[in-house]
Amino acid sequence: MARWWGKKRMPEGVKAVPSGQDSSTDSVHGTLPGQVDGSGGLRTVLLCVHDSGLMLTTDDDGGGAQANVAPRMYPWAEITHVWFANDLEGHSTTEGDAIVTQWVYIQRLEFADGTVVTSRLADPPVTTPGAVFRTGQIADRPPSSIWPLLAHIQARVTEVQLANVNTALAAGGPVQFGPLTADEDGLHHQDTHIPWEDITALRYSFVHAGVDEDELGAYLRMEFRDREAGTYGFPFRWLRIPALDVPDIGVLERLYAERRL
């Protein structure tokens, strides 16, 4: 199965490590591996997910070439951008009509001091009946030991960012979301202005099976009314942008939800 992100594929990661701390303290949710690409090359790090933010430490067992650095705690307000996408890798079994599949997650975090941490994580492979796989009856985000940690990070960062973005828009904006620019009136993409009231759908979506091969993969998908189509033209247009090209998709989804009411 081809990997949808192509050249954007990140270095291999390892699985998320559930926190071993007593859950009654409710302070640490788990640990995620990641990599920082700095002046000295790639450095492996660990992100410890706390209630109050993320603690960044160097993942070094003492025998590595990289130097240990003091752990640093980043409150949620110091995470400036989040990129996320998931993918489904798989192959057919040699016997029977079955597909071995494995969910993969890409997360990239940018911190206020310019540090960027990329994580590539994978759930254990599972065997799926071929008929189920071919009909697309697989959840976008299946039960996972990894997804709850990623979802916790995204939810906490989105809450902080949403308040900041709404403040910026109220002051006249604009706010960039990769190739999209938001203002109080709507979104701008290239030479097209799309008023909020014309947007009929805006969401992160992953498609792993379909008739149109160009639609496979993780995208921000947006449907909007085409005002230039006229009475006899097709009234809606679709915009698909690769998910890793759009930072803070969660914030953009919330902005749309607030303005469609």
PDB file of C-alpha atoms in Angstrom:
ATOM      1  CA  MET A   1       0.000   0.000   0.000  1.00  0.00           C
ATOM      2  CA  ALA A   2       1.488   3.325  -1.044  1.00  0.00           C
ATOM      3  CA  ARG A   3       2.171   5.851   1.669  1.00  0.00           C
ATOM      4  CA  TRP A   4       0.142   8.973   0.972  1.00  0.00           C
ATOM      5  CA  TRP A   5       2.580  11.467   2.422  1.00  0.00           C
ATOM      6  CA  GLY A   6       5.389  10.509  -0.002  1.00  0.00           C
ATOM      7  CA  LYS A   7       8.373  12.792   0.467  1.00  0.00           C
ATOM      8  CA  LYS A   8       6.864  14.181   3.643  1.00  0.00           C
ATOM      9  CA  ARG A   9       7.369  10.852   5.424  1.00  0.00           C
ATOM     10  CA  MET A  10       8.991  11.319   8.807  1.00  0.00           C
ATOM     11  CA  PRO A  11      11.699   9.190  10.424  1.00  0.00           C
ATOM     12  CA  GLU A  12      10.526   5.946  12.026  1.00  0.00           C
ATOM     13  CA  GLY A  13       9.364   6.287  15.606  1.00  0.00           C
ATOM     14  CA  VAL A  14       8.547   3.871  18.360  1.00  0.00           C
ATOM     15  CA  LYS A  15       5.293   3.264  20.132  1.00  0.00           C
ATOM     16  CA  ALA A  16       3.829   5.521  22.775  1.00  0.00           C
ATOM     17  CA  VAL A  17       4.645   4.469  26.318  1.00  0.00           C
ATOM     18  CA  PRO A  18       1.710   4.615  28.749  1.00  0.00           C
ATOM     19  CA  SER A  19       2.514   6.396  31.966  1.00  0.00           C
ATOM     20  CA  GLY A  20       3.474   4.152  34.885  1.00  0.00           C
ATOM     21  CA  GLN A  21       2.682   6.850  37.422  1.00  0.00           C
ATOM     22  CA  ASP A  22      -0.151   6.370  39.915  1.00  0.00           C
ATOM     23  CA  SER A  23      -3.288   7.554  38.101  1.00  0.00           C
ATOM     24  CA  SER A  24      -4.652   9.052  41.313  1.00  0.00           C
ATOM     25  CA  THR A  25      -2.190  11.949  40.954  1.00  0.00           C
ATOM     26  CA  ASP A  26      -3.742  12.789  37.545  1.00  0.00           C
ATOM     27  CA  SER A  27      -0.612  14.695  36.514  1.00  0.00           C
ATOM     28  CA  VAL A  28       1.069  12.527  33.852  1.00  0.00           C
ATOM     29  CA  HIS A  29      -0.824  10.878  30.998  1.00  0.00           C
ATOM     30  CA  GLY A  30       2.016   9.161  29.156  1.00  0.00           C
ATOM     31  CA  THR A  31       5.159   9.611  27.096  1.00  0.00           C
ATOM     32  CA  LEU A  32       5.659  10.070  23.353  1.00  0.00           C
ATOM     33  CA  PRO A  33       8.959   9.710  21.460  1.00  0.00           C
ATOM     34  CA  GLY A  34       9.982  12.340  18.958  1.00  0.00           C
ATOM     35  CA  GLN A  35      12.853  13.879  17.060  1.00  0.00           C
ATOM     36  CA  VAL A  36      14.251  17.399  16.882  1.00  0.00           C
ATOM     37  CA  ASP A  37      16.169  18.430  13.763  1.00  0.00           C
ATOM     38  CA  GLY A  38      18.737  20.956  14.973  1.00  0.00           C
ATOM     39  CA  SER A  39      22.153  22.256  13.996  1.00  0.00           C
ATOM     40  CA  GLY A  40      23.746  19.031  15.227  1.00  0.00           C
ATOM     41  CA  GLY A  41      21.383  16.825  13.232  1.00  0.00           C
ATOM     42  CA  LEU A  42      18.510  14.694  14.466  1.00  0.00           C
ATOM     43  CA  ARG A  43      18.159  14.291  18.217  1.00  0.00           C
ATOM     44  CA  THR A  44      15.813  11.808  19.828  1.00  0.00           C
ATOM     45  CA  VAL A  45      13.638  13.258  22.575  1.00  0.00           C
ATOM     46  CA  LEU A  46      10.760  12.261  24.817  1.00  0.00           C
ATOM     47  CA  LEU A  47       7.585  14.265  25.422  1.00  0.00           C
ATOM     48  CA  CYS A  48       5.996  13.626  28.790  1.00  0.00           C
ATOM     49  CA  VAL A  49       2.305  14.599  28.624  1.00  0.00           C
ATOM     50  CA  HIS A  50       1.243  16.401  31.824  1.00  0.00           C
ATOM     51  CA  ASP A  51      -2.034  18.075  32.727  1.00  0.00           C
ATOM     52  CA  SER A  52      -0.301  21.447  32.569  1.00  0.00           C
ATOM     53  CA  GLY A  53       1.745  20.958  29.406  1.00  0.00           C
ATOM     54  CA  LEU A  54       4.580  18.953  27.872  1.00  0.00           C
ATOM     55  CA  MET A  55       7.976  18.178  29.376  1.00  0.00           C
ATOM     56  CA  LEU A  56      10.735  17.765  26.788  1.00  0.00           C
ATOM     57  CA  THR A  57      13.724  15.571  27.677  1.00  0.00           C
ATOM     58  CA  THR A  58      16.565  13.967  25.730  1.00  0.00           C
ATOM     59  CA  ASP A  59      16.074  10.260  25.092  1.00  0.00           C
ATOM     60  CA  ASP A  60      19.588   9.011  25.834  1.00  0.00           C
ATOM     61  CA  ASP A  61      20.426   5.799  27.654  1.00  0.00           C
ATOM     62  CA  GLY A  62      23.922   6.998  28.453  1.00  0.00           C
ATOM     63  CA  GLY A  63      25.617   5.270  25.534  1.00  0.00           C
ATOM     64  CA  GLY A  64      24.518   7.614  22.794  1.00  0.00           C
ATOM     65  CA  ALA A  65      26.525  10.372  21.180  1.00  0.00           C
ATOM     66  CA  GLN A  66      24.040  13.110  21.962  1.00  0.00           C
ATOM     67  CA  ALA A  67      24.438  15.135  25.116  1.00  0.00           C
ATOM     68  CA  ASN A  68      21.749  15.085  27.775  1.00  0.00           C
ATOM     69  CA  VAL A  69      19.880  18.332  28.239  1.00  0.00           C
ATOM     70  CA  ALA A  70      17.930  19.463  31.256  1.00  0.00           C
ATOM     71  CA  PRO A  71      14.202  18.662  31.035  1.00  0.00           C
ATOM     72  CA  ARG A  72      12.119  21.645  30.017  1.00  0.00           C
ATOM     73  CA  MET A  73       8.446  22.117  30.783  1.00  0.00           C
ATOM     74  CA  TYR A  74       6.354  23.829  28.100  1.00  0.00           C
ATOM     75  CA  PRO A  75       2.903  25.030  29.242  1.00  0.00           C
ATOM     76  CA  TRP A  76       0.158  24.580  26.663  1.00  0.00           C
ATOM     77  CA  ALA A  77       0.327  28.290  25.837  1.00  0.00           C
ATOM     78  CA  GLU A  78       3.937  27.827  24.624  1.00  0.00           C
ATOM     79  CA  ILE A  79       2.956  25.351  21.904  1.00  0.00           C
ATOM     80  CA  THR A  80       2.390  27.600  18.921  1.00  0.00           C
ATOM     81  CA  HIS A  81       1.409  25.104  16.196  1.00  0.00           C
ATOM     82  CA  VAL A  82       0.293  21.493  15.809  1.00  0.00           C
ATOM     83  CA  TRP A  83       0.296  19.453  12.600  1.00  0.00           C
ATOM     84  CA  PHE A  84      -1.363  16.035  12.528  1.00  0.00           C
ATOM     85  CA  ALA A  85      -2.169  13.279  10.050  1.00  0.00           C
ATOM     86  CA  ASN A  86      -2.776   9.556  10.207  1.00  0.00           C
ATOM     87  CA  ASP A  87      -2.300   6.829   7.627  1.00  0.00           C
ATOM     88  CA  LEU A  88      -3.125   3.169   7.123  1.00  0.00           C
ATOM     89  CA  GLU A  89      -0.394   0.826   5.938  1.00  0.00           C
ATOM     90  CA  GLY A  90      -1.208  -2.709   4.902  1.00  0.00           C
ATOM     91  CA  HIS A  91      -0.551  -5.760   2.782  1.00  0.00           C
ATOM     92  CA  SER A  92      -2.436  -8.857   1.686  1.00  0.00           C
ATOM     93  CA  THR A  93      -1.829 -12.143   3.461  1.00  0.00           C
ATOM     94  CA  THR A  94      -0.425 -15.072   1.497  1.00  0.00           C
ATOM     95  CA  GLU A  95      -3.372 -17.275   2.474  1.00  0.00           C
ATOM     96  CA  GLY A  96      -7.039 -16.389   2.537  1.00  0.00           C
ATOM     97  CA  ASP A  97      -8.850 -13.147   1.849  1.00  0.00           C
ATOM     98  CA  ALA A  98      -7.415 -10.917   4.575  1.00  0.00           C
ATOM     99  CA  ILE A  99      -5.445  -7.681   4.875  1.00  0.00           C
ATOM    100  CA  VAL A 100      -2.856  -6.949   7.555  1.00  0.00           C
ATOM    101  CA  THR A 101      -3.207  -3.283   8.467  1.00  0.00           C
ATOM    102  CA  GLN A 102      -1.383  -0.894  10.771  1.00  0.00           C
ATOM    103  CA  TRP A 103      -2.375   2.645  11.726  1.00  0.00           C
ATOM    104  CA  VAL A 104       0.393   5.243  11.660  1.00  0.00           C
ATOM    105  CA  TYR A 105       0.254   8.716  13.221  1.00  0.00           C
ATOM    106  CA  ILE A 106       2.315  11.800  12.386  1.00  0.00           C
ATOM    107  CA  GLN A 107       2.417  14.723  14.816  1.00  0.00           C
ATOM    108  CA  ARG A 108       4.590  17.823  14.576  1.00  0.00           C
ATOM    109  CA  LEU A 109       4.717  20.393  17.376  1.00  0.00           C
ATOM    110  CA  GLU A 110       6.259  23.854  17.202  1.00  0.00           C
ATOM    111  CA  PHE A 111       7.119  25.552  20.495  1.00  0.00           C
ATOM    112  CA  ALA A 112       7.398  29.262  21.252  1.00  0.00           C
ATOM    113  CA  ASP A 113      11.220  29.100  21.355  1.00  0.00           C
ATOM    114  CA  GLY A 114      11.352  27.691  17.813  1.00  0.00           C
ATOM    115  CA  THR A 115      11.869  24.036  18.774  1.00  0.00           C
ATOM    116  CA  VAL A 116      10.024  21.617  16.473  1.00  0.00           C
ATOM    117  CA  VAL A 117       9.396  18.025  17.582  1.00  0.00           C
ATOM    118  CA  THR A 118       8.179  15.407  15.107  1.00  0.00           C
ATOM    119  CA  SER A 119       6.725  12.063  16.182  1.00  0.00           C
ATOM    120  CA  ARG A 120       5.916   9.084  13.966  1.00  0.00           C
ATOM    121  CA  LEU A 121       4.009   6.440  15.892  1.00  0.00           C
ATOM    122  CA  ALA A 122       2.373   3.153  14.966  1.00  0.00           C
ATOM    123  CA  ASP A 123      -0.275   0.913  16.488  1.00  0.00           C
ATOM    124  CA  PRO A 124       0.261  -2.878  16.407  1.00  0.00           C
ATOM    125  CA  PRO A 125      -0.769  -4.509  13.099  1.00  0.00           C
ATOM    126  CA  VAL A 126      -4.159  -6.218  12.917  1.00  0.00           C
ATOM    127  CA  THR A 127      -5.729  -8.615  10.429  1.00  0.00           C
ATOM    128  CA  THR A 128      -8.906  -7.415   8.698  1.00  0.00           C
ATOM    129  CA  PRO A 129     -11.175  -9.468   6.386  1.00  0.00           C
ATOM    130  CA  GLY A 130     -10.656  -8.340   2.818  1.00  0.00           C
ATOM    131  CA  ALA A 131     -14.351  -7.660   2.237  1.00  0.00           C
ATOM    132  CA  VAL A 132     -14.443  -5.313   5.236  1.00  0.00           C
ATOM    133  CA  PHE A 133     -11.329  -3.470   4.112  1.00  0.00           C
ATOM    134  CA  ARG A 134     -12.494  -3.041   0.510  1.00  0.00           C
ATOM    135  CA  THR A 135     -15.826  -1.543   1.549  1.00  0.00           C
ATOM    136  CA  GLY A 136     -14.068   1.050   3.705  1.00  0.00           C
ATOM    137  CA  GLN A 137     -15.624  -0.138   6.961  1.00  0.00           C
ATOM    138  CA  ILE A 138     -12.663   0.876   9.101  1.00  0.00           C
ATOM    139  CA  ALA A 139     -12.745   3.775  11.553  1.00  0.00           C
ATOM    140  CA  ASP A 140     -10.551   6.800  10.822  1.00  0.00           C
ATOM    141  CA  ARG A 141      -9.206   6.659  14.370  1.00  0.00           C
ATOM    142  CA  PRO A 142      -9.514   3.108  15.748  1.00  0.00           C
ATOM    143  CA  PRO A 143      -9.078   2.071  19.401  1.00  0.00           C
ATOM    144  CA  SER A 144      -5.469   2.853  20.166  1.00  0.00           C
ATOM    145  CA  SER A 145      -2.958   3.329  22.978  1.00  0.00           C
ATOM    146  CA  ILE A 146      -1.451   6.224  21.013  1.00  0.00           C
ATOM    147  CA  TRP A 147      -4.461   8.263  19.904  1.00  0.00           C
ATOM    148  CA  PRO A 148      -5.661   9.265  23.427  1.00  0.00           C
ATOM    149  CA  LEU A 149      -2.318  10.964  24.115  1.00  0.00           C
ATOM    150  CA  LEU A 150      -2.340  12.758  20.756  1.00  0.00           C
ATOM    151  CA  ALA A 151      -5.973  13.776  21.231  1.00  0.00           C
ATOM    152  CA  HIS A 152      -5.201  15.154  24.703  1.00  0.00           C
ATOM    153  CA  ILE A 153      -2.378  17.299  23.310  1.00  0.00           C
ATOM    154  CA  GLN A 154      -4.486  18.592  20.433  1.00  0.00           C
ATOM    155  CA  ALA A 155      -7.472  19.394  22.639  1.00  0.00           C
ATOM    156  CA  ARG A 156      -5.442  21.358  25.179  1.00  0.00           C
ATOM    157  CA  VAL A 157      -3.463  23.288  22.572  1.00  0.00           C
ATOM    158  CA  THR A 158      -6.591  24.017  20.535  1.00  0.00           C
ATOM    159  CA  GLU A 159      -8.328  25.602  23.529  1.00  0.00           C
ATOM    160  CA  VAL A 160      -5.449  28.028  24.062  1.00  0.00           C
ATOM    161  CA  GLN A 161      -4.958  28.774  20.366  1.00  0.00           C
ATOM    162  CA  LEU A 162      -8.668  29.309  19.713  1.00  0.00           C
ATOM    163  CA  ALA A 163      -8.842  32.112  22.254  1.00  0.00           C
ATOM    164  CA  ASN A 164      -5.746  33.755  20.749  1.00  0.00           C
ATOM    165  CA  VAL A 165      -7.028  33.432  17.178  1.00  0.00           C
ATOM    166  CA  ASN A 166     -10.458  34.859  18.054  1.00  0.00           C
ATOM    167  CA  THR A 167      -8.738  37.818  19.702  1.00  0.00           C
ATOM    168  CA  ALA A 168      -6.574  38.375  16.612  1.00  0.00           C
ATOM    169  CA  LEU A 169      -9.571  38.151  14.257  1.00  0.00           C
ATOM    170  CA  ALA A 170     -11.607  40.559  16.389  1.00  0.00           C
ATOM    171  CA  ALA A 171      -8.703  43.023  16.160  1.00  0.00           C
ATOM    172  CA  GLY A 172      -8.728  42.820  12.369  1.00  0.00           C
ATOM    173  CA  GLY A 173      -6.650  39.669  11.757  1.00  0.00           C
ATOM    174  CA  PRO A 174      -5.670  37.988   9.522  1.00  0.00           C
ATOM    175  CA  VAL A 175      -4.495  34.580  10.804  1.00  0.00           C
ATOM    176  CA  GLN A 176      -2.570  32.085   8.670  1.00  0.00           C
ATOM    177  CA  PHE A 177      -3.354  28.376   8.499  1.00  0.00           C
ATOM    178  CA  GLY A 178      -0.754  27.311   5.967  1.00  0.00           C
ATOM    179  CA  PRO A 179      -2.214  28.008   2.495  1.00  0.00           C
ATOM    180  CA  LEU A 180      -5.423  29.373   4.054  1.00  0.00           C
ATOM    181  CA  THR A 181      -5.877  32.837   5.556  1.00  0.00           C
ATOM    182  CA  ALA A 182      -8.717  33.477   7.991  1.00  0.00           C
ATOM    183  CA  ASP A 183     -10.368  36.787   8.818  1.00  0.00           C
ATOM    184  CA  GLU A 184     -13.685  37.771  10.326  1.00  0.00           C
ATOM    185  CA  ASP A 185     -15.399  37.501   6.949  1.00  0.00           C
ATOM    186  CA  GLY A 186     -14.164  34.054   5.908  1.00  0.00           C
ATOM    187  CA  LEU A 187     -11.219  32.194   4.411  1.00  0.00           C
ATOM    188  CA  HIS A 188      -8.878  33.112   1.569  1.00  0.00           C
ATOM    189  CA  HIS A 189      -7.239  30.454  -0.604  1.00  0.00           C
ATOM    190  CA  GLN A 190      -5.022  31.723  -3.414  1.00  0.00           C
ATOM    191  CA  ASP A 191      -7.259  34.191  -5.297  1.00  0.00           C
ATOM    192  CA  THR A 192     -10.525  32.901  -3.854  1.00  0.00           C
ATOM    193  CA  HIS A 193     -12.390  34.503  -0.944  1.00  0.00           C
ATOM    194  CA  ILE A 194     -14.812  32.111   0.763  1.00  0.00           C
ATOM    195  CA  PRO A 195     -17.259  33.725   3.227  1.00  0.00           C
ATOM    196  CA  TRP A 196     -17.928  31.714   6.379  1.00  0.00           C
ATOM    197  CA  GLU A 197     -21.620  31.456   5.482  1.00  0.00           C
ATOM    198  CA  ASP A 198     -20.753  29.844   2.134  1.00  0.00           C
ATOM    199  CA  ILE A 199     -18.812  26.992   3.724  1.00  0.00           C
ATOM    200  CA  THR A 200     -21.033  23.912   4.041  1.00  0.00           C
ATOM    201  CA  ALA A 201     -18.372  21.485   5.382  1.00  0.00           C
ATOM    202  CA  LEU A 202     -14.878  21.851   6.800  1.00  0.00           C
ATOM    203  CA  ARG A 203     -13.129  18.943   8.484  1.00  0.00           C
ATOM    204  CA  TYR A 204     -10.055  16.789   8.779  1.00  0.00           C
ATOM    205  CA  SER A 205     -10.691  13.537   6.951  1.00  0.00           C
ATOM    206  CA  PHE A 206      -8.780  10.380   6.113  1.00  0.00           C
ATOM    207  CA  VAL A 207      -9.834   8.240   3.151  1.00  0.00           C
ATOM    208  CA  HIS A 208      -8.209   4.830   2.693  1.00  0.00           C
ATOM    209  CA  ALA A 209     -10.454   3.350  -0.011  1.00  0.00           C
ATOM    210  CA  GLY A 210     -12.430   5.003  -2.771  1.00  0.00           C
ATOM    211  CA  VAL A 211     -13.113   5.306  -6.486  1.00  0.00           C
ATOM    212  CA  ASP A 212     -11.029   8.461  -6.905  1.00  0.00           C
ATOM    213  CA  GLU A 213      -7.424   7.547  -6.056  1.00  0.00           C
ATOM    214  CA  ASP A 214      -6.570  11.249  -5.806  1.00  0.00           C
ATOM    215  CA  GLU A 215      -8.745  11.466  -2.679  1.00  0.00           C
ATOM    216  CA  LEU A 216      -6.828   8.843  -0.691  1.00  0.00           C
ATOM    217  CA  GLY A 217      -4.963  10.051   2.386  1.00  0.00           C
ATOM    218  CA  ALA A 218      -5.309  12.633   5.135  1.00  0.00           C
ATOM    219  CA  TYR A 219      -6.665  16.025   4.047  1.00  0.00           C
ATOM    220  CA  LEU A 220      -8.431  19.117   5.201  1.00  0.00           C
ATOM    221  CA  ARG A 221     -11.606  18.856   3.128  1.00  0.00           C
ATOM    222  CA  MET A 222     -13.850  21.853   2.604  1.00  0.00           C
ATOM    223  CA  GLU A 223     -17.081  22.198   0.628  1.00  0.00           C
ATOM    224  CA  PHE A 224     -18.418  25.653  -0.208  1.00  0.00           C
ATOM    225  CA  ARG A 225     -20.997  27.325  -2.395  1.00  0.00           C
ATOM    226  CA  ASP A 226     -19.693  28.524  -5.721  1.00  0.00           C
ATOM    227  CA  ARG A 227     -21.189  31.984  -6.202  1.00  0.00           C
ATOM    228  CA  GLU A 228     -19.748  32.241  -9.719  1.00  0.00           C
ATOM    229  CA  ALA A 229     -21.439  29.044 -10.933  1.00  0.00           C
ATOM    230  CA  GLY A 230     -24.756  30.816 -11.398  1.00  0.00           C
ATOM    231  CA  THR A 231     -28.198  29.255 -11.607  1.00  0.00           C
ATOM    232  CA  TYR A 232     -27.175  26.578 -14.104  1.00  0.00           C
ATOM    233  CA  GLY A 233     -23.748  25.777 -12.739  1.00  0.00           C
ATOM    234  CA  PHE A 234     -22.849  23.156 -10.146  1.00  0.00           C
ATOM    235  CA  PRO A 235     -23.547  24.982  -6.884  1.00  0.00           C
ATOM    236  CA  PHE A 236     -20.686  23.585  -4.755  1.00  0.00           C
ATOM    237  CA  ARG A 237     -16.928  23.238  -4.956  1.00  0.00           C
ATOM    238  CA  TRP A 238     -14.516  21.075  -2.985  1.00  0.00           C
ATOM    239  CA  LEU A 239     -11.103  22.070  -1.694  1.00  0.00           C
ATOM    240  CA  ARG A 240      -8.660  19.378  -0.558  1.00  0.00           C
ATOM    241  CA  ILE A 241      -5.361  20.294   1.110  1.00  0.00           C
ATOM    242  CA  PRO A 242      -2.906  17.698   2.517  1.00  0.00           C
ATOM    243  CA  ALA A 243      -3.286  17.676   6.298  1.00  0.00           C
ATOM    244  CA  LEU A 244       0.408  18.205   7.016  1.00  0.00           C
ATOM    245  CA  ASP A 245       0.281  21.436   4.992  1.00  0.00           C
ATOM    246  CA  VAL A 246      -2.292  22.962   7.362  1.00  0.00           C
ATOM    247  CA  PRO A 247      -1.236  23.753  10.940  1.00  0.00           C
ATOM    248  CA  ASP A 248      -3.830  23.792  13.710  1.00  0.00           C
ATOM    249  CA  ILE A 249      -6.660  22.087  11.828  1.00  0.00           C
ATOM    250  CA  GLY A 250      -8.492  21.684  15.139  1.00  0.00           C
ATOM    251  CA  VAL A 251      -8.601  25.454  15.593  1.00  0.00           C
ATOM    252  CA  LEU A 252      -9.839  25.951  12.038  1.00  0.00           C
ATOM    253  CA  GLU A 253     -12.616  23.393  12.571  1.00  0.00           C
ATOM    254  CA  ARG A 254     -13.698  25.186  15.740  1.00  0.00           C
ATOM    255  CA  LEU A 255     -13.677  28.597  14.028  1.00  0.00           C
ATOM    256  CA  TYR A 256     -15.966  27.252  11.318  1.00  0.00           C
ATOM    257  CA  ALA A 257     -18.274  25.616  13.868  1.00  0.00           C
ATOM    258  CA  GLU A 258     -18.609  28.876  15.803  1.00  0.00           C
ATOM    259  CA  ARG A 259     -19.340  30.954  12.717  1.00  0.00           C
ATOM    260  CA  ARG A 260     -21.860  28.633  11.094  1.00  0.00           C
ATOM    261  CA  LEU A 261     -24.320  29.060  13.996  1.00  0.00           C
TER     262      LEU A 261
END
